[in-house]
Every structure is written in C-alpha cells, then in structure tokens.
C-alpha cells in the first residue's frame, strides 16, 4: 500500500460489534474474563487497548515497520529505549540533539552508569573512533533541531551494522512522510507524535517503530512494566490526525519552500538554515534520504541583540510564539530561552544555538498571510 492509503486505513477495520467505520474510543481500563485467564486478548489497558493497538499498527505501517509502540510522550518513548541498556554501556550520539534528549541522557541515564559521547555526525566515519566493547547504541536525529543539520542515515547504519550496534533515529522533524529510517538500515525509529504525526497541537505522545522480534519483546515488556502508555482518547485523536498527514506534509513543504526563499534574501536575516537550499552543507544527503525538505526553518537575525530578538519574536500576528512544532498552525520559537534552555551555553554555542536565532514551524495557513506577517515582524 502507498503512504496516503496507509495513513487512512492501516491498522483500522470497521468495529466488529457495530460496524463503526472509525475505530471507537475504548474508554476502559479493564476487560471481562469468562473464567480466570480466559479473555479475548485484552486484560488491562496499561498493556493493551484496542484504540491504542489500532494506532500502533497504523504507526508501524507509516514507517514500513513490523511493530509500533505508542507512549504517553516522545520522552516516554526515549526513556523506554534507554532502559534496554545496563550500567557500563555506552551510547554514541550527535552534539546538537533535541534539548529533552540531551537532558534525559546527561541528567538521568548518566547517573545510572551509562556513558554518552556527543559527537559531530556530519562525518559518520568519526563514529568508529568512539566505538569500544561497551558501545551498544547509536542515537541520531536528522534534520537536527534547530540548525537543520543532516545526518546520513544510510552511512551511519552501515557502521552500526558492522559494529553490531543498534541504531535509533529520532525521525520527529522529518515525519514518516518525508523519511523512513528503517528502509535506510535503522533498527528503531522514534517519534514525538506530538509534532507532525499528531499534527494539531492537541496531544502529547511518542512512538517507537521497529522490525526485530526480540527487541520488540523487550520494549513491550518495558512499556507494560513501566507504564508510560497513552490513553484511548489521545490514541483516537492521533488516529484521526494521521488521516491527513500526507496532505498536511505537502502543504508544510510547499509553504516552507516559499518562506525559506523569501527569508534567504531578507536584509534582516544574517543566516538561514533549511536543508532545501543547494548551498546547505548536507543538501545532497537530504535530497537522497528525504522526499522533500519540510517546513522547519531557523534564522539568525542580523545584528540583533537579545532584546531586539525578543521584540521580533513577540511581534507576530499569525505565527504564534510557542514551543513545539509540526502542527497546522505556524509557530515561532526562541530556542535559547525556550526549547534549548536546558542545554548549557558552551554546548549551545558549539551547535550554533545563538541568542539571535529564531526557529519557525511553518504551518498550513495561506502562505500570503504568513509572508505578510514575516514582513511586518521583521520590519
Ligand atoms: C518534541 C521532541 C521530542 C520529545 O517529545 P515529547 O512528545 O515532547 O515528549 C523528541 N525529539 C524531538 C526532535 C522533538 O522535537
């Protein structure tokens, strides 16, 4: 099945008891047993729930994976992956990660004896220098947040396989519509479903998609034992949101391109990060592994101090100043004071997350209105 068909149908069948076309919200915590242990496949909703299971099958299909697991947040999904590790294990990851990933690695899992190497993944060969007998996992994100750096998934997957490591790709920024890491050799795909997949800024949720039976069994055990699983209402909202994922992504990409081109030559813009430009340092890799370039754009304001950056960030009328991304509405974000506040300044500077950087999540409104808004805010 092609992507648009999967987005609408995968994992879903008319409800057997009523014929309802849309998967019902099975708002129940527990299930009837005919005699002890004799149930119909459902015991308790922390582990299994029909609405969530339909969503998980749909999520798996979107990433061409055998299994999907939904979590109550993206961080809940990341947490479950980290619980596959044991003290003494080492992880190799990028040096411009999502702030929350950096925080859980350094402030939680480092205390449990797991060692993290934060390296520049522009050259995947560099990974080889950090692999030793304790290395278990490579964790990458592409495009990165907020400077839209691109990591060559296929090249990293080759190294990961050769060294018998697990490769996890945080695919949140691309969405399954633009990029499918498992097809490129990744072992596990992680999503903050909160963003493009949910798409309407009304749900916080995470997901893991994978093929390997043994890893799935371990992750399902963690999911059920630790219990960061989403409820039926949220699962329903995401199932509904996914039905337009392909339509939304096309519109995000179209608006993103027009706005990126407008900003590139704007006199108030010193630097722009968007992988669709041919002079982006990894444009060729982006072109190879992504279907299109998305609606995430970051800009550095020319000669603006923190005060002027705050003024610009607060003067939008259509764009909303808020954290998060990937919803139908356009958002503007100041990474240093908002999403990336938990990353120490020296680390931020290294990653180019400077005081006068703004990140745009271009929504699917009429692009003329978005352009007008940018013109007046930057004036
Ligand atoms: C938002 C986000 C996360 C965390 O997901 P939550 O749903 O907020 O817990 C992880 N990675 C990336 C790239 C994100 O944008």
Tab-separated table of C-alpha atoms and ligand atoms in Angstrom:
chain	number	residue	atom	x	y	z
A	1	UNK	CA	0.000	0.000	0.000
A	2	UNK	CA	1.117	3.546	-0.713
A	3	UNK	CA	1.608	6.131	2.029
A	4	UNK	CA	-1.689	8.037	1.707
A	5	UNK	CA	-3.701	4.801	1.782
A	6	UNK	CA	-1.800	3.548	4.824
A	7	UNK	CA	-2.306	6.883	6.609
A	8	UNK	CA	-6.059	6.488	6.228
A	9	UNK	CA	-6.570	2.729	6.604
A	10	UNK	CA	-3.607	0.925	8.217
A	11	UNK	CA	-4.452	-0.874	11.462
A	12	UNK	CA	-8.142	0.007	11.191
A	13	UNK	CA	-11.168	-2.068	10.306
A	14	UNK	CA	-14.866	-1.425	10.844
A	15	UNK	CA	-15.649	-2.179	14.501
A	16	UNK	CA	-16.774	-5.829	14.723
A	17	UNK	CA	-19.581	-5.159	17.201
A	18	UNK	CA	-21.243	-2.168	15.472
A	19	UNK	CA	-19.653	-1.648	12.076
A	20	UNK	CA	-18.414	1.801	13.156
A	21	UNK	CA	-16.024	2.938	10.412
A	22	UNK	CA	-13.826	4.922	12.745
A	23	UNK	CA	-12.083	2.922	15.471
A	24	UNK	CA	-14.073	3.630	18.659
A	25	UNK	CA	-12.550	5.158	21.779
A	26	UNK	CA	-12.410	2.096	24.016
A	27	UNK	CA	-12.516	4.101	27.221
A	28	UNK	CA	-11.975	1.189	29.588
A	29	UNK	CA	-9.215	0.229	31.984
A	30	UNK	CA	-10.102	-3.442	32.252
A	31	UNK	CA	-11.822	-6.299	30.349
A	32	UNK	CA	-14.230	-9.083	31.192
A	33	UNK	CA	-12.825	-12.590	31.638
A	34	UNK	CA	-15.147	-15.563	31.124
A	35	UNK	CA	-13.176	-17.567	33.653
A	36	UNK	CA	-9.851	-16.500	35.188
A	37	UNK	CA	-7.359	-16.018	32.347
A	38	UNK	CA	-9.973	-16.701	29.641
A	39	UNK	CA	-10.227	-13.280	27.983
A	40	UNK	CA	-10.444	-12.018	24.399
A	41	UNK	CA	-6.839	-10.831	24.198
A	42	UNK	CA	-7.316	-7.831	26.459
A	43	UNK	CA	-6.716	-7.771	30.212
A	44	UNK	CA	-5.758	-4.299	31.357
A	45	UNK	CA	-5.328	-1.071	29.380
A	46	UNK	CA	-1.799	-0.258	30.541
A	47	UNK	CA	-0.645	-3.116	28.329
A	48	UNK	CA	-3.323	-3.417	25.639
A	49	UNK	CA	-6.225	-1.300	24.476
A	50	UNK	CA	-7.997	-1.671	21.101
A	51	UNK	CA	-7.878	2.041	20.229
A	52	UNK	CA	-4.183	2.257	21.052
A	53	UNK	CA	-3.422	-1.029	19.277
A	54	UNK	CA	-5.110	0.234	16.085
A	55	UNK	CA	-2.954	3.353	16.288
A	56	UNK	CA	0.202	1.313	16.885
A	57	UNK	CA	-0.453	-0.800	13.804
A	58	UNK	CA	-1.014	2.364	11.782
A	59	UNK	CA	2.200	3.932	13.134
A	60	UNK	CA	4.165	0.780	12.252
A	61	UNK	CA	2.803	0.861	8.689
A	62	UNK	CA	3.826	4.519	8.224
A	63	UNK	CA	7.475	3.617	8.904
A	64	UNK	CA	7.349	0.303	6.979
A	65	UNK	CA	7.932	-1.485	10.278
A	66	UNK	CA	6.526	-4.686	11.730
A	67	UNK	CA	5.823	-3.228	15.183
A	68	UNK	CA	4.666	0.072	16.639
A	69	UNK	CA	4.526	1.080	20.290
A	70	UNK	CA	2.820	4.255	21.468
A	71	UNK	CA	4.000	6.100	24.589
A	72	UNK	CA	2.472	8.919	26.592
A	73	UNK	CA	5.167	11.302	25.260
A	74	UNK	CA	8.190	11.336	22.991
A	75	UNK	CA	10.351	11.368	26.111
A	76	UNK	CA	8.484	8.299	27.388
A	77	UNK	CA	9.483	6.523	24.166
A	78	UNK	CA	13.119	7.631	24.534
A	79	UNK	CA	13.098	6.516	28.165
A	80	UNK	CA	11.959	3.023	27.139
A	81	UNK	CA	14.827	2.710	24.644
A	82	UNK	CA	17.349	3.763	27.306
A	83	UNK	CA	16.016	1.029	29.611
A	84	UNK	CA	17.330	-1.545	27.124
A	85	UNK	CA	20.801	-0.560	28.404
A	86	UNK	CA	22.696	-1.544	31.563
A	87	UNK	CA	25.313	0.253	33.675
A	88	UNK	CA	28.656	0.395	31.850
A	89	UNK	CA	27.048	0.562	28.402
A	90	UNK	CA	27.992	3.411	26.072
A	91	UNK	CA	25.978	5.418	23.556
A	92	UNK	CA	27.230	7.490	20.634
A	93	UNK	CA	25.032	10.400	19.692
A	94	UNK	CA	25.022	13.793	17.975
A	95	UNK	CA	26.152	17.082	19.508
A	96	UNK	CA	23.047	19.068	18.575
A	97	UNK	CA	20.260	16.921	19.939
A	98	UNK	CA	16.744	17.881	20.962
A	99	UNK	CA	17.129	19.533	24.399
A	100	UNK	CA	14.968	16.967	26.192
A	101	UNK	CA	17.015	14.076	24.787
A	102	UNK	CA	20.229	15.757	25.946
A	103	UNK	CA	18.642	16.280	29.367
A	104	UNK	CA	17.461	12.690	29.885
A	105	UNK	CA	20.859	11.343	28.728
A	106	UNK	CA	23.015	13.626	30.890
A	107	UNK	CA	20.792	14.206	33.922
A	108	UNK	CA	19.074	10.818	34.289
A	109	UNK	CA	20.846	7.983	32.492
A	110	UNK	CA	24.418	9.200	33.101
A	111	UNK	CA	23.609	8.714	36.815
A	112	UNK	CA	22.759	5.080	36.104
A	113	UNK	CA	26.261	4.475	34.766
A	114	UNK	CA	25.576	4.873	31.055
A	115	UNK	CA	28.184	6.852	29.148
A	116	UNK	CA	27.256	9.180	26.290
A	117	UNK	CA	29.561	10.512	23.566
A	118	UNK	CA	28.204	13.663	21.902
A	119	UNK	CA	29.952	13.984	18.550
A	120	UNK	CA	29.656	15.816	15.235
A	121	UNK	CA	27.898	13.340	12.967
A	122	UNK	CA	28.453	15.331	9.769
A	123	UNK	CA	31.220	12.806	9.115
A	124	UNK	CA	29.786	9.391	10.071
A	125	UNK	CA	33.294	7.840	9.955
A	126	UNK	CA	34.049	9.703	13.186
A	127	UNK	CA	31.788	7.181	14.968
A	128	UNK	CA	34.454	4.488	14.531
A	129	UNK	CA	36.804	6.413	16.852
A	130	UNK	CA	34.308	6.181	19.721
A	131	UNK	CA	33.232	2.550	19.432
A	132	UNK	CA	34.600	0.141	22.048
A	133	UNK	CA	33.421	-3.161	23.539
A	134	UNK	CA	30.900	-1.313	25.770
A	135	UNK	CA	29.196	0.565	22.941
A	136	UNK	CA	25.621	-0.629	22.451
A	137	UNK	CA	23.680	2.098	20.729
A	138	UNK	CA	23.882	4.968	18.266
A	139	UNK	CA	21.197	7.642	18.648
A	140	UNK	CA	20.772	10.152	15.840
A	141	UNK	CA	18.382	12.912	14.889
A	142	UNK	CA	18.016	14.322	11.362
A	143	UNK	CA	17.235	17.063	10.464
A	144	UNK	CA	18.587	18.369	13.758
A	145	UNK	CA	16.927	20.906	15.970
A	146	UNK	CA	17.205	23.860	15.492
A	147	UNK	CA	20.038	24.190	12.941
A	148	UNK	CA	18.668	21.632	10.463
A	149	UNK	CA	21.886	19.691	10.103
A	150	UNK	CA	21.508	16.464	8.159
A	151	UNK	CA	22.969	13.117	9.178
A	152	UNK	CA	23.464	10.439	6.505
A	153	UNK	CA	21.275	7.648	7.931
A	154	UNK	CA	22.437	5.006	5.462
A	155	UNK	CA	26.122	5.722	6.154
A	156	UNK	CA	25.586	5.584	9.936
A	157	UNK	CA	23.542	2.376	9.573
A	158	UNK	CA	26.410	0.681	7.699
A	159	UNK	CA	28.835	1.482	10.529
A	160	UNK	CA	26.271	0.479	13.148
A	161	UNK	CA	25.705	-2.904	11.484
A	162	UNK	CA	29.426	-3.550	11.030
A	163	UNK	CA	29.976	-2.901	14.764
A	164	UNK	CA	26.819	-4.847	15.777
A	165	UNK	CA	25.219	-1.832	17.449
A	166	UNK	CA	21.600	-0.713	17.479
A	167	UNK	CA	20.801	2.425	15.523
A	168	UNK	CA	17.919	4.574	16.756
A	169	UNK	CA	16.715	7.502	14.635
A	170	UNK	CA	14.619	10.306	16.116
A	171	UNK	CA	12.549	10.989	12.990
A	172	UNK	CA	10.334	13.684	14.525
A	173	UNK	CA	11.454	16.595	12.328
A	174	UNK	CA	11.094	14.735	9.031
A	175	UNK	CA	7.907	12.784	9.834
A	176	UNK	CA	7.324	9.361	8.246
A	177	UNK	CA	6.047	11.107	5.126
A	178	UNK	CA	9.442	12.616	4.291
A	179	UNK	CA	11.844	9.963	5.556
A	180	UNK	CA	11.758	6.280	6.566
A	181	UNK	CA	14.924	5.381	8.524
A	182	UNK	CA	14.182	1.632	8.745
A	183	UNK	CA	14.328	1.435	4.941
A	184	UNK	CA	17.786	3.015	5.226
A	185	UNK	CA	19.041	0.455	7.766
A	186	UNK	CA	17.991	1.853	11.170
A	187	UNK	CA	16.847	-0.592	13.877
A	188	UNK	CA	14.398	1.620	15.762
A	189	UNK	CA	12.565	4.797	14.737
A	190	UNK	CA	11.485	7.158	17.496
A	191	UNK	CA	8.871	9.898	17.072
A	192	UNK	CA	7.487	12.672	19.144
A	193	UNK	CA	3.960	12.035	17.849
A	194	UNK	CA	3.113	15.383	19.473
A	195	UNK	CA	4.567	17.090	16.394
A	196	UNK	CA	3.805	16.273	12.720
A	197	UNK	CA	2.130	12.888	13.213
A	198	UNK	CA	-0.496	14.249	15.634
A	199	UNK	CA	-0.343	17.494	13.727
A	200	UNK	CA	-2.941	19.562	15.576
A	201	UNK	CA	-1.125	20.657	18.766
A	202	UNK	CA	-3.707	18.883	20.906
A	203	UNK	CA	-1.922	15.721	22.054
A	204	UNK	CA	1.412	14.833	23.675
A	205	UNK	CA	2.517	11.353	22.570
A	206	UNK	CA	5.549	9.342	21.475
A	207	UNK	CA	6.194	6.218	19.426
A	208	UNK	CA	8.745	3.576	18.566
A	209	UNK	CA	8.644	1.576	15.355
A	210	UNK	CA	10.860	-1.452	14.681
A	211	UNK	CA	11.180	-4.843	12.972
A	212	UNK	CA	13.236	-7.056	15.268
A	213	UNK	CA	11.090	-9.557	17.234
A	214	UNK	CA	13.451	-9.868	20.185
A	215	UNK	CA	13.888	-6.092	20.654
A	216	UNK	CA	10.120	-5.652	20.341
A	217	UNK	CA	9.545	-8.198	23.127
A	218	UNK	CA	11.992	-6.354	25.381
A	219	UNK	CA	10.472	-2.962	24.597
A	220	UNK	CA	6.929	-4.231	25.097
A	221	UNK	CA	7.978	-5.600	28.493
A	222	UNK	CA	9.384	-2.163	29.464
A	223	UNK	CA	6.274	-0.414	28.075
A	224	UNK	CA	3.944	-2.565	30.154
A	225	UNK	CA	6.173	-2.778	33.239
A	226	UNK	CA	6.944	0.954	33.422
A	227	UNK	CA	3.570	2.102	32.131
A	228	UNK	CA	4.154	5.281	30.105
A	229	UNK	CA	1.365	4.304	27.704
A	230	UNK	CA	-1.207	6.725	26.267
A	231	UNK	CA	-4.941	6.577	26.911
A	232	UNK	CA	-7.685	5.750	24.395
A	233	UNK	CA	-8.836	9.350	23.824
A	234	UNK	CA	-5.357	10.530	22.849
A	235	UNK	CA	-4.903	7.426	20.686
A	236	UNK	CA	-8.137	8.263	18.873
A	237	UNK	CA	-7.098	11.888	18.305
A	238	UNK	CA	-3.834	10.761	16.739
A	239	UNK	CA	-5.525	8.130	14.552
A	240	UNK	CA	-7.745	10.951	13.309
A	241	UNK	CA	-4.809	13.323	12.834
A	242	UNK	CA	-2.809	10.791	10.808
A	243	UNK	CA	-5.535	10.583	8.161
A	244	UNK	CA	-4.356	13.930	6.758
A	245	UNK	CA	-0.618	13.510	7.430
A	246	UNK	CA	0.282	13.302	3.728
A	247	UNK	CA	-1.900	16.319	2.842
A	248	UNK	CA	-0.513	18.385	5.703
A	249	UNK	CA	3.096	17.475	4.917
A	250	UNK	CA	2.699	18.511	1.268
A	251	UNK	CA	1.360	21.877	2.424
A	252	UNK	CA	4.086	22.300	5.083
A	253	UNK	CA	6.744	21.632	2.435
A	254	UNK	CA	5.166	23.992	-0.102
A	255	UNK	CA	4.777	26.864	2.378
A	256	UNK	CA	8.208	26.092	3.852
A	257	UNK	CA	9.896	26.458	0.470
A	258	UNK	CA	8.220	29.809	-0.290
A	259	UNK	CA	9.061	31.216	3.143
A	260	UNK	CA	12.651	29.927	3.112
A	261	UNK	CA	13.224	31.587	-0.256
A	262	UNK	CA	11.689	34.854	0.976
A	263	UNK	CA	13.853	34.898	4.114
A	264	UNK	CA	17.081	33.959	2.331
A	265	UNK	CA	17.347	37.376	0.704
A	266	UNK	CA	15.721	39.403	3.511
A	267	UNK	CA	18.067	42.217	4.717
A	268	UNK	CA	17.363	41.423	8.401
A	269	UNK	CA	18.369	37.772	8.028
A	270	UNK	CA	22.055	37.001	8.523
A	271	UNK	CA	21.833	33.228	8.225
A	272	UNK	CA	19.147	30.728	7.333
A	273	UNK	CA	19.005	27.011	7.998
A	274	UNK	CA	16.815	24.933	5.688
A	275	UNK	CA	18.003	21.701	4.006
A	276	UNK	CA	16.305	22.537	0.695
A	277	UNK	CA	18.932	25.140	-0.290
A	278	UNK	CA	21.596	23.780	-2.619
A	279	UNK	CA	24.246	25.580	-0.520
A	280	UNK	CA	23.135	23.780	2.677
A	281	UNK	CA	26.239	21.743	3.688
A	282	UNK	CA	24.355	18.418	3.507
A	283	UNK	CA	21.823	19.238	0.804
A	284	UNK	CA	22.837	16.193	-1.256
A	285	UNK	CA	22.266	13.811	1.649
A	286	UNK	CA	18.931	15.492	2.435
A	287	UNK	CA	17.914	15.091	-1.204
A	288	UNK	CA	18.907	11.431	-1.154
A	289	UNK	CA	17.098	10.414	2.040
A	290	UNK	CA	14.132	12.806	2.210
A	291	UNK	CA	11.140	13.108	-0.112
A	292	UNK	CA	11.057	16.892	0.358
A	293	UNK	CA	12.592	19.421	2.769
A	294	UNK	CA	9.846	20.204	5.253
A	295	UNK	CA	8.552	23.309	6.951
A	296	UNK	CA	11.156	23.762	9.717
A	297	UNK	CA	13.346	26.818	9.155
A	298	UNK	CA	15.740	28.637	11.500
A	299	UNK	CA	17.113	32.135	11.016
A	300	UNK	CA	19.784	34.258	12.683
A	301	UNK	CA	18.732	37.906	12.863
A	302	UNK	CA	21.335	40.334	11.546
A	303	UNK	CA	22.958	42.438	14.277
A	304	UNK	CA	20.162	41.711	16.766
A	305	UNK	CA	20.898	41.515	20.491
A	306	UNK	CA	18.701	39.510	22.854
A	307	UNK	CA	16.323	42.450	23.370
A	308	UNK	CA	15.771	43.013	19.651
A	309	UNK	CA	15.367	39.264	19.108
A	310	UNK	CA	12.687	39.198	21.829
A	311	UNK	CA	10.970	42.182	20.185
A	312	UNK	CA	10.818	40.415	16.815
A	313	UNK	CA	9.720	37.109	18.392
A	314	UNK	CA	6.866	38.877	20.191
A	315	UNK	CA	5.574	40.912	17.247
A	316	UNK	CA	3.992	38.201	15.083
A	317	UNK	CA	0.255	38.179	14.450
A	318	UNK	CA	-0.301	34.906	12.577
A	319	UNK	CA	2.730	32.937	13.802
A	320	UNK	CA	2.247	32.053	17.494
A	321	UNK	CA	5.189	32.363	19.892
A	322	UNK	CA	5.236	28.894	21.443
A	323	UNK	CA	7.321	25.784	21.941
A	324	UNK	CA	6.660	22.664	19.879
A	325	UNK	CA	6.283	22.290	16.121
A	326	UNK	CA	4.599	20.321	13.376
A	327	UNK	CA	1.015	21.479	13.940
A	328	UNK	CA	-1.262	23.005	11.327
A	329	UNK	CA	-0.664	26.447	12.856
A	330	UNK	CA	2.600	28.334	12.299
A	331	UNK	CA	4.768	28.715	15.387
A	332	UNK	CA	7.808	30.801	16.193
A	333	UNK	CA	10.277	29.777	18.882
A	334	UNK	CA	13.343	31.324	20.533
A	335	UNK	CA	15.487	28.220	21.220
A	336	UNK	CA	17.914	29.825	23.723
A	337	UNK	CA	15.160	30.833	26.142
A	338	UNK	CA	12.557	28.211	25.244
A	339	UNK	CA	13.249	24.743	23.817
A	340	UNK	CA	17.025	24.694	24.393
A	341	UNK	CA	17.172	26.309	27.835
A	342	UNK	CA	18.318	23.039	29.433
A	343	UNK	CA	21.473	22.873	27.269
A	344	UNK	CA	24.496	24.680	28.807
A	345	UNK	CA	25.658	27.786	26.915
A	346	UNK	CA	29.042	26.371	25.777
A	347	UNK	CA	27.221	23.376	24.246
A	348	UNK	CA	24.621	25.677	22.655
A	349	UNK	CA	27.321	27.888	21.150
A	350	UNK	CA	29.060	24.856	19.680
A	351	UNK	CA	25.801	23.860	17.994
A	352	UNK	CA	25.151	27.390	16.650
A	353	UNK	CA	22.206	27.982	19.001
A	354	UNK	CA	22.935	31.686	19.463
A	355	UNK	CA	20.908	34.415	21.215
A	356	UNK	CA	19.588	35.860	17.935
A	357	UNK	CA	18.376	32.554	16.486
A	358	UNK	CA	14.651	32.042	15.838
A	359	UNK	CA	13.023	28.795	14.736
A	360	UNK	CA	9.920	28.707	12.558
A	361	UNK	CA	7.500	25.818	12.273
A	362	UNK	CA	5.706	26.790	9.088
A	363	UNK	CA	2.067	25.748	9.232
A	364	UNK	CA	-0.515	25.200	6.523
A	365	UNK	CA	-2.250	28.595	6.585
A	366	UNK	CA	-2.423	30.681	3.389
A	367	UNK	CA	1.197	31.474	2.587
A	368	UNK	CA	0.349	35.092	1.632
A	369	UNK	CA	-0.738	35.755	5.223
A	370	UNK	CA	2.419	34.120	6.570
A	371	UNK	CA	4.615	36.252	4.279
A	372	UNK	CA	2.781	39.432	5.324
A	373	UNK	CA	3.290	38.520	8.966
A	374	UNK	CA	7.013	37.930	8.491
A	375	UNK	CA	7.357	41.244	6.593
A	376	UNK	CA	5.764	43.259	9.402
A	377	UNK	CA	7.563	41.418	12.228
A	378	UNK	CA	10.995	41.821	10.624
A	379	UNK	CA	10.395	45.440	9.579
B	1	LIG	C1	9.415	17.241	20.932
B	1	LIG	C2	10.554	16.359	20.589
B	1	LIG	C3	10.897	15.265	21.404
B	1	LIG	C4	10.169	14.953	22.704
B	1	LIG	O1	8.854	14.599	22.509
B	1	LIG	P1	7.647	14.951	23.538
B	1	LIG	O2	6.454	14.413	22.848
B	1	LIG	O3	7.647	16.413	23.734
B	1	LIG	O4	7.971	14.224	24.823
B	1	LIG	C5	11.949	14.471	20.993
B	1	LIG	N1	12.654	14.740	19.869
B	1	LIG	C6	12.366	15.792	19.091
B	1	LIG	C7	13.174	16.040	17.864
B	1	LIG	C8	11.317	16.641	19.420
B	1	LIG	O5	11.043	17.693	18.640
